[in-house]
GROMACS .gro file of C-alpha atoms in nm:
model
  243
    1MET     CA    1   8.516   8.130  11.700
    2LEU     CA    2   8.822   8.337  11.665
    3ALA     CA    3   9.175   8.262  11.817
    4ALA     CA    4   9.397   8.555  11.945
    5ASP     CA    5   9.472   8.796  11.646
    6ALA     CA    6   9.828   8.860  11.565
    7GLU     CA    7   9.794   9.248  11.582
    8ASP     CA    8   9.685   9.202  11.986
    9THR     CA    9   9.917   8.921  12.100
   10GLY     CA   10  10.194   8.854  11.841
   11GLU     CA   11  10.199   8.592  11.548
   12PRO     CA   12  10.013   8.295  11.645
   13ARG     CA   13  10.170   7.958  11.504
   14PRO     CA   14  10.046   7.845  11.156
   15PRO     CA   15   9.862   7.516  11.122
   16ASP     CA   16  10.070   7.197  11.140
   17GLY     CA   17  10.239   7.096  10.807
   18VAL     CA   18  10.274   7.448  10.681
   19ARG     CA   19  10.610   7.639  10.686
   20THR     CA   20  10.628   8.008  10.732
   21SER     CA   21  10.915   8.051  10.505
   22PRO     CA   22  10.834   8.090  10.129
   23THR     CA   23  10.729   7.742   9.981
   24SER     CA   24  10.560   7.598   9.672
   25PRO     CA   25  10.193   7.533   9.711
   26GLY     CA   26  10.265   7.163   9.691
   27GLN     CA   27  10.020   6.916   9.537
   28GLY     CA   28   9.646   6.991   9.478
   29ALA     CA   29   9.427   7.257   9.403
   30ILE     CA   30   9.498   7.614   9.540
   31ARG     CA   31   9.122   7.677   9.641
   32THR     CA   32   8.921   7.828   9.913
   33PRO     CA   33   8.568   7.739   9.957
   34SER     CA   34   8.287   8.001   9.926
   35GLY     CA   35   8.201   7.926  10.281
   36PRO     CA   36   8.089   8.231  10.491
   37SER     CA   37   8.049   8.446  10.189
   38ALA     CA   38   7.793   8.210   9.997
   39SER     CA   39   7.422   8.287   9.999
   40GLY     CA   40   7.336   7.918  10.070
   41THR     CA   41   7.162   7.764  10.373
   42GLY     CA   42   7.323   7.676  10.698
   43VAL     CA   43   7.532   7.991  10.719
   44PRO     CA   44   7.409   8.243  10.995
   45ARG     CA   45   7.423   8.591  10.840
   46PRO     CA   46   7.540   8.849  11.080
   47ARG     CA   47   7.422   9.198  11.049
   48LEU     CA   48   7.594   9.355  10.750
   49GLY     CA   49   7.710   9.713  10.702
   50PRO     CA   50   7.544   9.889  10.388
   51ALA     CA   51   7.690   9.834  10.043
   52ALA     CA   52   7.915  10.131   9.948
   53PRO     CA   53   7.758  10.362   9.706
   54GLY     CA   54   7.857  10.301   9.337
   55ASP     CA   55   8.048   9.998   9.285
   56PRO     CA   56   8.188   9.809   9.621
   57LEU     CA   57   8.472   9.690   9.451
   58ASP     CA   58   8.589   9.982   9.237
   59HIS     CA   59   8.521   9.828   8.891
   60ILE     CA   60   8.727   9.505   8.874
   61ALA     CA   61   8.677   9.506   8.502
   62GLY     CA   62   8.892   9.808   8.485
   63TRP     CA   63   9.177   9.677   8.707
   64GLY     CA   64   9.377   9.582   8.406
   65ARG     CA   65   9.677   9.312   8.367
   66ALA     CA   66   9.934   9.221   8.621
   67ALA     CA   67  10.281   9.109   8.497
   68THR     CA   68  10.382   8.786   8.702
   69PRO     CA   69  10.667   8.563   8.677
   70VAL     CA   70  10.447   8.328   8.468
   71GLY     CA   71  10.290   8.574   8.222
   72ALA     CA   72  10.051   8.843   8.181
   73PHE     CA   73   9.730   8.798   8.422
   74ARG     CA   74   9.389   8.950   8.455
   75LEU     CA   75   9.067   8.903   8.619
   76VAL     CA   76   8.754   8.900   8.397
   77PRO     CA   77   8.430   8.938   8.566
   78VAL     CA   78   8.218   8.627   8.485
   79ARG     CA   79   7.949   8.613   8.201
   80LEU     CA   80   7.729   8.316   8.268
   81GLY     CA   81   7.662   8.208   7.919
   82ARG     CA   82   8.028   8.235   7.835
   83ASP     CA   83   8.204   8.109   8.129
   84LEU     CA   84   7.979   7.854   8.286
   85PRO     CA   85   8.132   7.531   8.115
   86HIS     CA   86   8.471   7.619   8.227
   87ILE     CA   87   8.372   7.685   8.603
   88ALA     CA   88   8.122   7.407   8.630
   89GLY     CA   89   8.384   7.164   8.476
   90TRP     CA   90   8.638   7.270   8.741
   91MET     CA   91   8.404   7.221   9.010
   92ASN     CA   92   8.361   6.868   8.928
   93ASP     CA   93   8.730   6.793   8.973
   94PRO     CA   94   8.743   6.577   9.279
   95GLU     CA   95   9.036   6.783   9.428
   96VAL     CA   96   8.822   7.095   9.402
   97ALA     CA   97   8.488   6.964   9.493
   98ALA     CA   98   8.633   6.838   9.836
   99TYR     CA   99   8.648   7.192   9.937
  100TRP     CA  100   8.432   7.391   9.736
  101GLU     CA  101   8.108   7.126   9.740
  102LEU     CA  102   7.972   7.247   9.403
  103ALA     CA  103   8.014   6.922   9.223
  104GLY     CA  104   7.716   6.816   9.000
  105PRO     CA  105   7.535   6.940   8.705
  106ASP     CA  106   7.583   7.284   8.579
  107THR     CA  107   7.285   7.397   8.722
  108VAL     CA  108   7.460   7.372   9.083
  109THR     CA  109   7.736   7.603   8.959
  110ALA     CA  110   7.500   7.838   8.771
  111ALA     CA  111   7.276   7.894   9.102
  112HIS     CA  112   7.619   7.965   9.295
  113LEU     CA  113   7.721   8.224   9.023
  114ARG     CA  114   7.369   8.382   8.988
  115ARG     CA  115   7.354   8.466   9.344
  116GLN     CA  116   7.666   8.690   9.314
  117LEU     CA  117   7.573   8.827   8.980
  118ALA     CA  118   7.223   8.934   9.096
  119GLY     CA  119   7.355   9.100   9.407
  120ASP     CA  120   7.484   9.459   9.474
  121GLY     CA  121   7.856   9.411   9.360
  122ARG     CA  122   8.000   9.319   9.703
  123SER     CA  123   8.110   8.969   9.567
  124VAL     CA  124   8.223   8.953   9.200
  125PRO     CA  125   8.284   8.612   9.050
  126CYS     CA  126   8.601   8.615   8.796
  127LEU     CA  127   8.785   8.395   8.565
  128GLY     CA  128   9.165   8.435   8.591
  129VAL     CA  129   9.317   8.445   8.246
  130LEU     CA  130   9.683   8.376   8.218
  131GLU     CA  131   9.832   8.458   7.880
  132GLY     CA  132   9.483   8.465   7.721
  133THR     CA  133   9.395   8.132   7.870
  134PRO     CA  134   9.111   8.090   8.127
  135MET     CA  135   9.290   7.882   8.397
  136SER     CA  136   9.136   7.975   8.727
  137TYR     CA  137   8.818   8.098   8.921
  138TRP     CA  138   8.825   8.395   9.169
  139GLU     CA  139   8.567   8.557   9.414
  140ILE     CA  140   8.673   8.898   9.503
  141TYR     CA  141   8.454   9.026   9.787
  142ARG     CA  142   8.416   9.297  10.035
  143ALA     CA  143   8.497   9.107  10.372
  144ASP     CA  144   8.372   9.401  10.561
  145LEU     CA  145   8.024   9.357  10.419
  146ASP     CA  146   8.029   8.977  10.427
  147PRO     CA  147   7.919   8.748  10.691
  148LEU     CA  148   8.283   8.668  10.744
  149ALA     CA  149   8.307   9.001  10.921
  150GLY     CA  150   8.109   8.848  11.230
  151PHE     CA  151   8.397   8.615  11.270
  152TYR     CA  152   8.705   8.830  11.296
  153PRO     CA  153   8.785   9.197  11.379
  154ALA     CA  154   8.713   9.338  11.015
  155ARG     CA  155   8.810   9.686  10.913
  156PRO     CA  156   8.645   9.896  10.654
  157HIS     CA  157   8.712   9.809  10.297
  158ASP     CA  158   8.880   9.471  10.367
  159THR     CA  159   8.881   9.277  10.057
  160GLY     CA  160   8.856   8.888  10.036
  161LEU     CA  161   8.975   8.646   9.803
  162HIS     CA  162   8.845   8.288   9.721
  163VAL     CA  163   9.043   8.107   9.434
  164LEU     CA  164   9.073   7.764   9.268
  165LEU     CA  165   9.318   7.658   8.995
  166GLY     CA  166   9.105   7.466   8.735
  167ARG     CA  167   9.358   7.258   8.551
  168GLY     CA  168   9.536   6.964   8.722
  169ALA     CA  169   9.843   7.056   8.522
  170ASP     CA  170   9.868   7.407   8.670
  171ARG     CA  171   9.875   7.252   9.042
  172GLY     CA  172  10.187   7.178   9.226
  173ARG     CA  173  10.430   7.414   9.054
  174GLY     CA  174  10.413   7.746   9.218
  175LEU     CA  175  10.133   7.899   9.024
  176GLY     CA  176   9.909   7.948   9.311
  177GLY     CA  177  10.153   8.158   9.492
  178ALA     CA  178  10.251   8.379   9.205
  179LEU     CA  179   9.892   8.459   9.112
  180LEU     CA  180   9.791   8.533   9.458
  181ARG     CA  181  10.064   8.768   9.506
  182ALA     CA  182   9.944   8.932   9.164
  183VAL     CA  183   9.586   8.958   9.274
  184ALA     CA  184   9.663   9.103   9.613
  185ASP     CA  185   9.876   9.367   9.440
  186LEU     CA  186   9.595   9.440   9.200
  187VAL     CA  187   9.356   9.476   9.486
  188LEU     CA  188   9.585   9.710   9.681
  189ASP     CA  189   9.679   9.914   9.364
  190SER     CA  190   9.287   9.949   9.253
  191ARG     CA  191   9.136  10.003   9.577
  192PRO     CA  192   9.309  10.285   9.766
  193GLY     CA  193   9.066  10.267  10.069
  194CYS     CA  194   9.156   9.895  10.133
  195ALA     CA  195   9.439   9.839  10.387
  196ARG     CA  196   9.418   9.467  10.376
  197VAL     CA  197   9.343   9.165  10.163
  198VAL     CA  198   9.208   8.862  10.349
  199ALA     CA  199   9.127   8.511  10.295
  200GLU     CA  200   8.997   8.203  10.495
  201PRO     CA  201   9.104   7.870  10.346
  202ASP     CA  202   9.014   7.549  10.512
  203ILE     CA  203   9.266   7.495  10.785
  204ARG     CA  204   9.314   7.129  10.659
  205ASN     CA  205   9.407   7.262  10.315
  206THR     CA  206   9.782   7.300  10.371
  207PRO     CA  207   9.879   7.365  10.015
  208SER     CA  208   9.643   7.671   9.994
  209VAL     CA  209   9.774   7.810  10.318
  210ALA     CA  210  10.114   7.761  10.195
  211ALA     CA  211  10.041   7.931   9.871
  212PHE     CA  212   9.886   8.219  10.071
  213LEU     CA  213  10.199   8.238  10.274
  214THR     CA  214  10.428   8.239   9.966
  215ALA     CA  215  10.216   8.547   9.829
  216GLY     CA  216  10.310   8.749  10.125
  217PHE     CA  217   9.995   8.687  10.359
  218ARG     CA  218  10.046   8.610  10.724
  219PHE     CA  219   9.860   8.361  10.922
  220SER     CA  220   9.676   8.562  11.167
  221ALA     CA  221   9.441   8.330  11.339
  222GLU     CA  222   9.218   8.002  11.326
  223VAL     CA  223   8.852   8.085  11.277
  224GLY     CA  224   8.561   7.879  11.363
  225LEU     CA  225   8.325   7.943  11.072
  226PRO     CA  226   7.969   7.741  11.039
  227THR     CA  227   8.116   7.518  10.768
  228LYS     CA  228   8.471   7.459  10.842
  229ARG     CA  229   8.778   7.561  11.051
  230ALA     CA  230   8.945   7.838  10.867
  231ALA     CA  231   9.301   7.989  10.858
  232LEU     CA  232   9.264   8.347  10.851
  233MET     CA  233   9.520   8.495  10.610
  234ILE     CA  234   9.604   8.871  10.587
  235ARG     CA  235   9.821   9.064  10.339
  236ASP     CA  236   9.869   9.411  10.482
  237ARG     CA  237   9.919   9.718  10.269
  238ALA     CA  238  10.165   9.867  10.525
  239ALA     CA  239  10.387   9.557  10.491
  240ARG     CA  240  10.430   9.573  10.107
  241HIS     CA  241  10.777   9.728  10.090
  242LEU     CA  242  10.888   9.446  10.315
  243LEU     CA  243  10.766   9.167  10.083
   0.00000   0.00000   0.00000
């Protein structure tokens, strides 16, 4: 289950191989599997809170662009007919498939996307578009309304991130940390009721954990989820002025 949370007992030690000082994400894709927020089999679904009235994520399509050190970036909600070839191709990259487990024909990825697109808006799949080029896949979700909330002390409006960099050429050169910081800032700027952005990468995925640290997240706890041991990463609104 959940190791002692940093807010109660002080900062726990990050997983072996991860430095707490700013660092490049290193080699490999920056990605976190859909894990507890997926609607697939094998994941117990704790009792969830009701979806927020209206749009639970405050209209991601209108969040706008973020200026980053590597160019203008925006999140574009997925349209299946337009975006499936990009996303399914990325899911079949062996580096990505090792954590997302969505390799196979396009129908595998399509089913994963449809579960979110047919939902109530508490999880929104998005393309990450950098300088006009689709280059990453994101899931922005209400962590407090997600099964993940059964595994850590969730707060109202906690917003979660899953991410992968789709192109091998974009990995290992610092993009992960830069884009995670930009998206976390977009969440906090666009969702005034959200005090924290959270993520739960696989504890073995040290490049991903390192990228979150670079982006201003802190390692809060090691969490035992049904499908993995995860590093609970938290970016606090209250700490923005320190980053």
